[in-house]
Coordinates of C-alpha atoms (C1' of nucleotides) in Angstrom, one line a residue:
Chain Z
M4 CA 0.0 0.0 0.0
G5 CA 1.4 3.4 -0.9
K6 CA 2.3 5.8 1.9
L7 CA -0.1 8.4 0.8
A8 CA -3.0 6.0 0.9
N9 CA -2.6 4.0 3.9
L10 CA -4.2 5.8 6.8
S11 CA -7.9 6.6 5.9
C12 CA -10.0 7.6 3.0
L13 CA -10.5 11.1 4.5
G14 CA -7.0 12.5 4.0
C15 CA -6.1 10.2 1.2
L16 CA -4.2 11.9 -1.7
K17 CA -4.7 8.8 -3.9
R18 CA -8.5 9.2 -3.8
S19 CA -10.5 8.9 -7.1
E20 CA -12.4 12.0 -8.0
I21 CA -15.6 10.1 -8.1
F22 CA -15.4 10.4 -4.1
N23 CA -15.2 14.1 -4.2
S24 CA -18.9 14.6 -3.6
L25 CA -18.9 12.5 -0.5
I26 CA -19.2 14.0 3.1
E27 CA -17.1 12.9 5.9
S28 CA -19.4 10.3 7.3
E29 CA -19.8 8.7 3.9
L30 CA -16.1 8.6 3.4
E31 CA -15.8 6.8 6.7
M32 CA -18.3 4.2 5.5
I33 CA -16.0 3.4 2.6
D34 CA -12.9 3.5 4.9
C35 CA -14.5 0.8 7.1
H36 CA -15.2 -1.5 4.0
R37 CA -12.1 -1.3 2.1
V38 CA -8.8 -3.2 1.9
S39 CA -5.6 -2.2 0.2
V40 CA -3.7 -4.9 -1.6
N41 CA -0.4 -5.2 -3.5
Y42 CA -0.1 -7.1 -6.7
S43 CA 3.0 -8.2 -8.7
A44 CA 3.1 -7.8 -12.5
G45 CA 1.1 -10.6 -14.1
E46 CA -1.1 -11.3 -11.0
I47 CA -4.9 -11.5 -11.4
L48 CA -7.0 -9.0 -9.5
F49 CA -10.2 -10.8 -10.6
K50 CA -11.2 -13.1 -13.3
Q51 CA -13.9 -13.1 -15.8
G52 CA -17.0 -15.2 -14.8
T53 CA -16.2 -15.1 -11.0
P54 CA -18.6 -13.4 -8.6
C55 CA -17.9 -9.7 -7.9
Y56 CA -17.8 -8.4 -4.4
N57 CA -15.7 -5.2 -4.9
F58 CA -15.0 -2.0 -6.8
T59 CA -11.4 -1.9 -7.3
C60 CA -9.6 1.4 -7.2
I61 CA -6.1 1.5 -8.5
T62 CA -3.7 3.6 -6.4
S63 CA -0.5 2.7 -8.2
G64 CA 0.8 0.7 -11.1
M65 CA -1.3 -0.3 -14.0
V66 CA -3.9 -2.9 -14.7
K67 CA -5.3 -4.3 -18.1
L68 CA -8.8 -5.4 -18.5
Y69 CA -9.6 -8.1 -21.0
I70 CA -12.3 -10.2 -22.3
E71 CA -11.3 -13.9 -22.7
H72 CA -12.7 -15.6 -25.8
D73 CA -11.4 -19.1 -26.4
D74 CA -8.3 -20.4 -24.7
H75 CA -5.7 -18.4 -26.6
H76 CA -7.6 -15.3 -27.6
K77 CA -8.3 -12.2 -25.7
T78 CA -9.4 -8.5 -26.2
I79 CA -8.0 -5.8 -24.0
V80 CA -11.1 -3.6 -23.4
G81 CA -9.2 -1.0 -21.2
L82 CA -6.2 0.0 -19.2
V83 CA -6.5 1.6 -15.8
R84 CA -4.1 3.8 -14.2
P85 CA -4.0 5.7 -10.8
V86 CA -6.1 7.2 -9.6
D87 CA -9.1 5.5 -11.2
Y88 CA -11.5 2.7 -10.3
I89 CA -12.5 -0.3 -12.4
F90 CA -15.9 -0.1 -13.6
V91 CA -17.6 -3.4 -12.9
P92 CA -21.0 -3.6 -14.8
G93 CA -21.8 -6.9 -13.3
A94 CA -22.2 -5.5 -10.0
Y95 CA -25.7 -4.0 -10.9
V96 CA -26.6 -7.0 -13.0
D97 CA -25.5 -10.5 -12.3
Q98 CA -22.8 -10.2 -9.8
R99 CA -20.3 -11.6 -12.2
H100 CA -17.1 -10.2 -13.7
H101 CA -17.4 -9.7 -17.3
F102 CA -13.7 -9.3 -18.1
T103 CA -10.5 -10.3 -16.3
A104 CA -8.1 -7.7 -14.6
V105 CA -4.4 -8.4 -14.5
A106 CA -1.6 -6.1 -13.2
C107 CA 0.8 -5.1 -15.9
E108 CA 3.2 -3.6 -13.3
P109 CA 3.6 -3.7 -9.6
T110 CA 0.3 -2.4 -8.5
T111 CA -1.7 -1.4 -5.4
A112 CA -5.4 -1.3 -5.3
C113 CA -8.2 -0.5 -2.7
L114 CA -11.0 -2.8 -2.9
I115 CA -14.4 -1.5 -1.8
D116 CA -17.5 -3.5 -1.2
T117 CA -20.0 -3.2 -3.9
H118 CA -22.9 -2.7 -1.4
I119 CA -21.2 0.4 -0.1
F120 CA -21.4 1.8 -3.6
R121 CA -25.1 1.0 -3.8
D122 CA -25.8 2.6 -0.5
L123 CA -23.9 5.7 -1.4
V124 CA -25.8 5.9 -4.7
R125 CA -29.0 6.0 -2.5
L126 CA -27.6 8.3 0.1
N127 CA -26.0 10.9 -2.1
P128 CA -27.6 12.1 -5.3
Q129 CA -24.5 13.9 -6.5
F130 CA -22.5 10.7 -6.1
A131 CA -25.2 8.9 -8.0
N132 CA -24.9 11.5 -10.8
D133 CA -21.1 11.3 -11.0
F134 CA -21.3 7.5 -11.0
I135 CA -23.8 7.5 -14.0
T136 CA -21.4 9.9 -15.8
K137 CA -18.5 7.5 -15.2
L138 CA -20.6 4.6 -16.6
S139 CA -21.7 6.7 -19.5
N140 CA -18.0 7.5 -20.4
Q141 CA -17.1 3.9 -20.2
A142 CA -20.0 3.1 -22.6
I143 CA -18.7 5.7 -25.0
A144 CA -15.4 4.2 -24.8
L145 CA -16.8 0.8 -25.7
L146 CA -18.7 2.3 -28.7
D147 CA -15.6 3.9 -29.8
R148 CA -13.7 0.6 -29.5
I149 CA -16.4 -1.1 -31.7
S150 CA -16.1 1.7 -34.1
G151 CA -12.4 1.3 -34.4
F152 CA -12.4 -2.5 -34.7
S153 CA -14.8 -2.6 -37.6
H154 CA -13.6 -1.6 -41.1
K155 CA -10.3 -0.4 -40.1
H156 CA -7.1 -2.2 -41.1
I157 CA -4.3 -3.2 -38.7
F158 CA -2.2 -0.1 -39.4
G159 CA -5.1 2.1 -38.4
R160 CA -6.0 0.2 -35.3
M161 CA -2.4 0.0 -34.1
A162 CA -2.2 3.8 -34.7
E163 CA -5.2 4.2 -32.6
T164 CA -3.6 2.1 -29.8
L165 CA -0.4 4.1 -29.9
L166 CA -2.4 7.4 -29.6
Y167 CA -4.5 6.0 -26.9
L168 CA -1.5 5.0 -24.8
A169 CA 0.3 8.3 -25.4
N170 CA -2.8 10.5 -24.7
H171 CA -4.6 8.7 -22.0
I172 CA -2.3 6.2 -20.4
Y173 CA 1.3 7.4 -20.3
K174 CA 0.3 11.0 -21.0
S175 CA 3.3 11.8 -23.1
N176 CA 4.7 11.1 -26.6
I177 CA 7.6 9.3 -25.2
F178 CA 7.0 6.3 -22.8
D179 CA 8.5 3.0 -21.7
L180 CA 6.0 0.3 -22.6
T181 CA 5.0 -1.9 -19.6
L182 CA 2.9 -4.0 -22.1
S183 CA 4.1 -6.9 -24.3
R184 CA 3.8 -7.1 -28.0
Q185 CA 1.0 -9.6 -27.4
D186 CA -0.7 -6.9 -25.2
L187 CA -0.4 -4.4 -27.9
A188 CA -1.9 -7.0 -30.3
D189 CA -4.8 -7.6 -27.8
L190 CA -5.4 -3.9 -27.7
S191 CA -5.5 -3.6 -31.5
D192 CA -7.4 -6.9 -32.4
M193 CA -4.6 -8.5 -34.3
T194 CA -1.9 -11.2 -33.8
K195 CA 1.5 -10.5 -32.1
E196 CA 3.2 -11.0 -35.4
S197 CA 1.1 -8.4 -37.1
A198 CA 1.7 -6.0 -34.3
I199 CA 5.4 -6.6 -34.7
R200 CA 5.3 -5.9 -38.4
V201 CA 3.2 -2.8 -38.1
L202 CA 5.5 -1.3 -35.5
K203 CA 8.4 -2.0 -37.7
K204 CA 6.6 -0.3 -40.6
F205 CA 5.9 2.8 -38.4
K206 CA 9.5 2.8 -37.4
D207 CA 10.8 2.5 -41.0
D208 CA 8.4 5.3 -42.0
G209 CA 9.8 7.5 -39.3
I210 CA 6.5 7.9 -37.5
I211 CA 7.8 6.4 -34.2
R212 CA 11.1 5.7 -32.6
L213 CA 11.3 2.2 -31.2
E214 CA 13.9 0.4 -29.1
S215 CA 12.6 -2.7 -27.4
N216 CA 10.0 -1.2 -25.0
H217 CA 11.0 2.5 -25.4
I218 CA 8.6 4.2 -27.8
E219 CA 8.6 7.8 -29.0
I220 CA 5.8 9.2 -31.2
I221 CA 7.8 11.4 -33.7
N222 CA 5.1 12.3 -36.2
T223 CA 1.8 12.6 -34.4
T224 CA 0.1 14.1 -37.3
M225 CA 0.9 11.3 -39.5
L226 CA -0.1 8.8 -36.8
E227 CA -3.5 10.4 -36.4
S228 CA -3.8 10.5 -40.2
V229 CA -3.1 6.7 -40.3
S230 CA -5.5 6.0 -37.4
R231 CA -8.3 7.9 -39.5
T232 CA -7.7 6.5 -42.9
G233 CA -7.0 2.9 -41.7
Chain E
M5 CA -49.4 7.9 -31.2
G6 CA -50.8 4.6 -29.9
K7 CA -54.1 4.8 -28.2
L8 CA -52.8 3.2 -25.1
A9 CA -50.1 5.9 -24.7
N10 CA -51.8 9.1 -25.5
L11 CA -53.4 10.4 -22.3
S12 CA -50.8 10.6 -19.6
C13 CA -47.8 8.9 -18.3
L14 CA -49.8 7.9 -15.2
G15 CA -52.1 5.4 -16.7
C16 CA -49.9 4.6 -19.7
L17 CA -49.8 1.0 -20.6
K18 CA -46.8 1.4 -22.8
R19 CA -44.6 2.7 -19.9
S20 CA -41.1 1.4 -19.7
E21 CA -40.5 -0.5 -16.5
I22 CA -37.7 1.9 -15.6
F23 CA -40.4 4.3 -14.4
N24 CA -42.0 1.7 -12.1
S25 CA -40.3 3.3 -9.0
L26 CA -41.7 6.8 -9.7
I27 CA -44.3 8.2 -7.6
E28 CA -47.3 10.1 -9.1
S29 CA -45.8 13.6 -9.0
E30 CA -42.8 12.4 -10.5
L31 CA -44.6 10.8 -13.5
E32 CA -46.4 14.1 -13.8
M33 CA -43.0 15.7 -14.2
I34 CA -42.2 13.5 -17.0
D35 CA -45.8 14.0 -18.4
C36 CA -45.1 17.7 -18.8
H37 CA -42.0 17.4 -20.6
R38 CA -42.6 14.7 -23.2
V39 CA -43.8 14.6 -26.7
S40 CA -45.0 11.6 -28.7
V41 CA -43.9 11.3 -32.3
N42 CA -44.6 9.1 -35.3
Y43 CA -41.9 7.9 -37.5
S44 CA -42.1 6.0 -40.9
A45 CA -39.7 3.1 -41.8
G46 CA -36.3 4.7 -42.7
E47 CA -36.7 8.0 -40.8
I48 CA -34.0 9.2 -38.6
L49 CA -34.9 9.7 -34.8
F50 CA -31.5 11.3 -34.2
K51 CA -28.0 11.4 -35.9
Q52 CA -24.6 10.5 -34.5
G53 CA -22.8 13.8 -33.7
T54 CA -25.9 16.0 -33.1
P55 CA -26.7 17.4 -29.6
C56 CA -28.8 15.2 -27.6
Y57 CA -31.8 16.7 -25.7
N58 CA -34.0 13.7 -25.1
F59 CA -34.3 10.1 -23.9
T60 CA -36.4 8.3 -26.4
C61 CA -38.8 5.7 -25.3
I62 CA -40.1 3.4 -28.1
T63 CA -43.7 2.7 -27.7
S64 CA -44.3 0.8 -31.0
G65 CA -42.4 -0.4 -33.9
M66 CA -38.7 -1.0 -33.9
V67 CA -35.5 1.2 -34.1
K68 CA -31.9 0.3 -35.1
L69 CA -29.0 2.0 -33.4
Y70 CA -25.8 2.3 -35.5
I71 CA -22.4 3.8 -35.3
E72 CA -21.3 5.4 -38.6
H73 CA -17.7 4.9 -39.6
D74 CA -17.0 6.2 -43.1
D75 CA -19.4 7.0 -45.7
H76 CA -20.5 3.5 -46.5
H77 CA -19.9 1.5 -43.3
K78 CA -21.8 1.2 -40.2
T79 CA -22.2 -1.1 -37.2
I80 CA -25.6 -1.7 -35.7
V81 CA -25.0 -1.7 -31.9
G82 CA -28.5 -2.4 -30.9
L83 CA -32.2 -2.8 -31.8
V84 CA -34.8 -1.3 -29.6
R85 CA -38.4 -2.6 -29.4
P86 CA -41.3 -1.6 -27.3
V87 CA -41.3 -0.9 -24.5
D88 CA -37.9 0.3 -24.0
Y89 CA -36.0 3.5 -24.0
I90 CA -32.8 4.3 -25.8
F91 CA -29.7 4.6 -23.7
V92 CA -27.9 7.8 -24.6
P93 CA -24.6 7.9 -23.0
G94 CA -23.7 11.4 -24.3
A95 CA -26.5 12.9 -22.1
Y96 CA -24.1 12.7 -19.0
V97 CA -20.9 13.3 -20.9
D98 CA -20.7 15.7 -24.0
Q99 CA -24.4 16.2 -24.8
R100 CA -23.8 14.5 -28.2
H101 CA -25.3 11.5 -29.8
H102 CA -22.8 8.7 -30.2
F103 CA -24.8 6.7 -32.6
T104 CA -27.7 7.2 -35.1
A105 CA -31.1 6.0 -34.5
V106 CA -33.4 5.0 -37.4
A107 CA -36.9 3.5 -37.5
C108 CA -37.0 0.0 -39.2
E109 CA -40.7 -0.1 -39.2
P110 CA -43.5 2.5 -38.6
T111 CA -42.6 3.5 -35.0
T112 CA -44.0 5.7 -32.2
A113 CA -41.8 7.2 -29.6
C114 CA -42.0 9.4 -26.5
L115 CA -39.3 11.9 -26.2
I116 CA -38.4 13.0 -22.6
D117 CA -36.2 15.8 -21.8
T118 CA -32.8 14.7 -20.5
H119 CA -33.0 17.2 -17.6
I120 CA -36.0 15.5 -16.3
F121 CA -34.0 12.3 -16.0
R122 CA -31.2 14.1 -14.3
D123 CA -33.7 15.5 -11.8
L124 CA -35.3 12.2 -11.2
V125 CA -32.0 10.6 -10.5
R126 CA -31.5 13.2 -7.9
L127 CA -34.9 13.0 -6.4
N128 CA -35.5 9.2 -6.3
P129 CA -32.8 6.9 -5.3
Q130 CA -34.5 3.9 -6.5
F131 CA -34.9 5.3 -9.9
A132 CA -31.1 6.2 -9.9
N133 CA -30.4 2.5 -9.0
D134 CA -32.6 1.2 -11.7
F135 CA -31.1 3.7 -14.2
I136 CA -27.5 2.4 -13.2
T137 CA -28.7 -1.2 -13.7
K138 CA -29.8 -0.3 -17.2
L139 CA -26.6 1.3 -18.0
S140 CA -24.7 -1.6 -16.7
N141 CA -26.8 -4.0 -18.8
Q142 CA -26.0 -1.9 -22.0
A143 CA -22.3 -1.9 -21.1
I144 CA -22.4 -5.8 -20.8
A145 CA -24.1 -5.9 -24.0
L146 CA -21.4 -3.9 -25.7
L147 CA -18.7 -6.1 -24.1
D148 CA -20.4 -9.1 -25.5
R149 CA -20.5 -7.4 -28.8
I150 CA -16.8 -6.7 -28.8
S151 CA -16.2 -10.4 -27.8
G152 CA -18.3 -11.7 -30.5
F153 CA -16.6 -9.4 -33.1
S154 CA -13.0 -10.4 -32.4
H155 CA -11.9 -13.9 -33.4
K156 CA -15.1 -15.3 -34.6
H157 CA -15.8 -16.1 -38.2
I158 CA -18.8 -14.9 -40.2
F159 CA -20.8 -18.0 -39.6
G160 CA -20.5 -17.6 -35.7
R161 CA -21.2 -14.0 -36.0
M162 CA -24.3 -14.6 -38.1
A163 CA -25.5 -17.3 -35.9
E164 CA -25.1 -15.0 -33.0
T165 CA -27.2 -12.4 -34.7
L166 CA -30.0 -14.8 -35.5
L167 CA -30.2 -16.0 -31.9
Y168 CA -30.2 -12.4 -30.7
L169 CA -33.1 -11.6 -33.0
A170 CA -35.1 -14.7 -32.0
N171 CA -34.3 -14.4 -28.3
H172 CA -34.4 -10.7 -27.6
I173 CA -36.1 -9.0 -30.5
Y174 CA -38.9 -11.0 -32.0
K175 CA -39.0 -13.4 -29.2
S176 CA -39.8 -16.5 -31.3
N177 CA -37.9 -18.8 -33.5
I178 CA -40.2 -17.8 -36.3
F179 CA -40.2 -14.2 -37.5
D180 CA -40.7 -11.9 -40.4
L181 CA -37.6 -9.9 -40.6
T182 CA -38.1 -6.2 -40.8
L183 CA -34.4 -5.7 -41.4
S184 CA -32.6 -5.8 -44.9
R185 CA -29.7 -8.1 -45.6
Q186 CA -27.5 -5.0 -45.3
D187 CA -28.8 -4.6 -41.8
L188 CA -28.1 -8.2 -40.9
A189 CA -24.7 -7.6 -42.4
D190 CA -24.3 -4.4 -40.2
L191 CA -25.4 -6.3 -37.1
S192 CA -22.8 -9.1 -37.9
D193 CA -19.8 -7.0 -38.9
M194 CA -19.6 -8.4 -42.6
T195 CA -20.6 -7.3 -46.1
K196 CA -24.1 -7.9 -47.4
E197 CA -22.8 -10.4 -49.8
S198 CA -21.2 -12.5 -47.1
A199 CA -24.5 -12.2 -45.0
I200 CA -26.5 -13.6 -48.0
R201 CA -24.0 -16.5 -48.5
V202 CA -24.0 -17.4 -44.9
L203 CA -27.8 -17.4 -44.7
K204 CA -27.9 -19.7 -47.7
K205 CA -25.4 -21.9 -46.0
F206 CA -27.6 -22.1 -43.0
K207 CA -30.6 -22.8 -45.2
D208 CA -28.8 -25.6 -47.1
D209 CA -27.6 -27.2 -43.9
G210 CA -31.2 -27.4 -42.6
I211 CA -30.5 -25.0 -39.7
I212 CA -32.9 -22.4 -40.7
R213 CA -35.9 -22.0 -43.1
L214 CA -35.6 -18.9 -45.3
E215 CA -38.1 -17.4 -47.8
S216 CA -37.4 -13.8 -48.5
N217 CA -38.0 -12.2 -45.2
H218 CA -39.5 -15.0 -43.3
I219 CA -37.1 -16.9 -41.1
E220 CA -37.6 -19.9 -39.1
I221 CA -34.9 -21.3 -36.8
I222 CA -35.3 -25.1 -37.1
N223 CA -32.2 -26.4 -35.4
T224 CA -31.4 -24.0 -32.5
T225 CA -29.0 -26.3 -30.9
M226 CA -26.9 -26.4 -34.1
L227 CA -27.1 -22.6 -34.4
E228 CA -25.9 -22.2 -30.9
S229 CA -23.1 -24.5 -31.6
V230 CA -22.1 -22.6 -34.6
S231 CA -22.3 -19.3 -32.7
R232 CA -19.8 -20.7 -30.1
T233 CA -17.4 -22.5 -32.3
G234 CA -17.2 -19.7 -34.9
Chain H
dC25 C1' -46.8 1.2 -69.8
dA26 C1' -41.7 2.1 -70.1
dG27 C1' -38.1 3.1 -67.8
dA28 C1' -35.8 3.9 -63.3
dT29 C1' -34.4 2.5 -58.9
dG30 C1' -32.8 -0.4 -55.2
dG31 C1' -32.5 -4.8 -52.8
dA32 C1' -31.3 -9.6 -53.3
dT33 C1' -28.3 -13.0 -55.3
dT34 C1' -24.4 -15.3 -57.5
dG35 C1' -19.9 -16.1 -59.5
dA36 C1' -14.9 -14.7 -60.0
dT37 C1' -11.1 -12.5 -58.3
dC38 C1' -8.0 -10.3 -55.1
dT39 C1' -5.7 -9.3 -50.8
dA40 C1' -5.1 -8.4 -46.0
dT41 C1' -3.9 -10.8 -42.4
dA42 C1' -3.8 -15.1 -39.9
dT43 C1' -1.0 -19.1 -39.4
dC44 C1' 2.9 -22.0 -39.4
dA45 C1' 7.5 -22.6 -38.7
dG46 C1' 11.3 -21.3 -37.5
dT47 C1' 15.8 -18.3 -35.2
dG48 C1' 17.8 -15.4 -31.7
dC49 C1' 18.3 -13.5 -27.4
dA50 C1' 17.6 -12.7 -22.4
dT51 C1' 16.3 -14.3 -18.2
dA52 C1' 15.2 -18.0 -15.0
dT53 C1' 16.2 -22.6 -13.2
dT54 C1' 18.8 -26.7 -11.9
Chain C
dA29 C1' 27.6 -23.8 -16.6
dA30 C1' 24.1 -26.0 -18.8
dT31 C1' 19.4 -26.2 -19.9
dA32 C1' 14.8 -24.5 -20.2
dT33 C1' 11.5 -21.0 -20.9
dG34 C1' 9.5 -17.0 -23.0
dC35 C1' 9.3 -13.2 -25.7
dA36 C1' 10.7 -10.7 -29.9
dC37 C1' 11.2 -11.1 -34.4
dT38 C1' 11.2 -12.8 -39.6
dG39 C1' 9.8 -15.3 -43.8
dA40 C1' 6.8 -18.3 -46.3
dT41 C1' 2.2 -19.9 -47.1
dA42 C1' -2.8 -20.4 -46.8
dT43 C1' -7.4 -18.6 -46.6
dA44 C1' -11.5 -16.2 -45.1
dG45 C1' -13.9 -12.7 -46.6
dA46 C1' -13.9 -8.3 -49.2
dT47 C1' -14.5 -6.4 -53.5
dC48 C1' -16.0 -6.2 -58.2
dA49 C1' -19.3 -7.1 -61.7
dA50 C1' -23.3 -9.0 -63.2
dT51 C1' -28.2 -10.5 -63.3
dC52 C1' -32.8 -10.7 -61.5
dC53 C1' -36.8 -9.0 -59.6
dA54 C1' -40.0 -5.9 -57.3
dT55 C1' -41.6 -1.5 -56.6
dC56 C1' -41.8 3.3 -57.7
dT57 C1' -42.3 7.2 -61.1
dG58 C1' -43.5 10.0 -65.0

DNA sequence: CAGATGGATTGATCTATATCAGTGCATATT
DNA sequence: AATATGCACTGATATAGATCAATCCATCTG
């Protein structure tokens, strides 16, 4: 557990902004029903199909969320970085996880009982409102995902993935990837061989700099253009 | 406007179950801020990218929701039948529509101001709860969609579409399709030529009976198997 | 009624990308 | 030190499904 997050939710500097509307007593409710856990890279936080008891708030590290198809295929539907919590749609539907969450790096997370969320939605209208906004954003992200997958070629899809990583995950055009080539492929709906070939093409074309896991986007305009035109 | 829906929300027999938790005064709030509209087949209810002012409740007919990619490609992300309302994620985010809605048949709809929904979420905790459940269900449907699109061949995807139509839309194994072959293709992420070939294959294999727009699923087990194995 | 329009259908061809089958390299294990 | 394991990478091949090009048929239009 990170030093900044260990005492109580009330003074926590690693608190997701979803909790901003909560009053002191409500934060205490959460505080009484949470645990903080450390995960090593590669460890599963929860697995698709299992019952869901918690909302998971990532306080350090990074987590990948993926849908498992058959044995060897998966699709990464999102990456979660601090400070954000993992949206668990099953909590309000069938009490099952609809995707698997795995740590990509050493990660710490606060687990909060789903019942507390339900209670807070009832108690605090502003919290309910913020929560709906969050769910809506996730739905839009999924729609964008579907939009990107259909009728776009591998170059366009990988370009989209790189822009997503730069703009939303690492928040810089230079970053050290903590994802494998397979992960990049699972994010872009292609095989790892194709992912490798596309990255090489981008490198040869001078769109990115690439040395093992160090990536630098040199020509953002070009990458955006590729992402659009496919 | 249908006879059953025309007087007031209070006695309306075409009311979506999302409104069940509302008390009389809250239903009156909705009643004062709604309009009922008729659409012919092919008419647009709202278009992707335009501002969204309303939640749309379908009281008769059927509506297809699709994401527009480039000029000629689209993906149908959902069909809506009575009585259900159209989930509009932009209402809580950017006040924009993220997909287009078009009537597949003659359709009537009640349009309800999004602000009323926001107010009701604040006023009525149970309504907020039900609304979140609805959003969660939609998110799960989108996840299933992504899951089906990736790493499944056209036969599997079309099988999935037919099962979806039978189980969730027409609620029978025999139905008269009010969708075109192109629509079936847009639901299954393939070209209309492929859609036609796959349907013919299913027909030849004795899985379905097919005469122009009349479809009967003869061998559900087989279809489910194809949908799973791809 | 003739012609136009648009969906459904079929066949032939093309190509993007998966699959297969390796090699090389780094790290972990005994 | 020797071996095993796993990821990154590359080239050759196969193929699913798109694209292209017709034809057919029903409905709409002037």
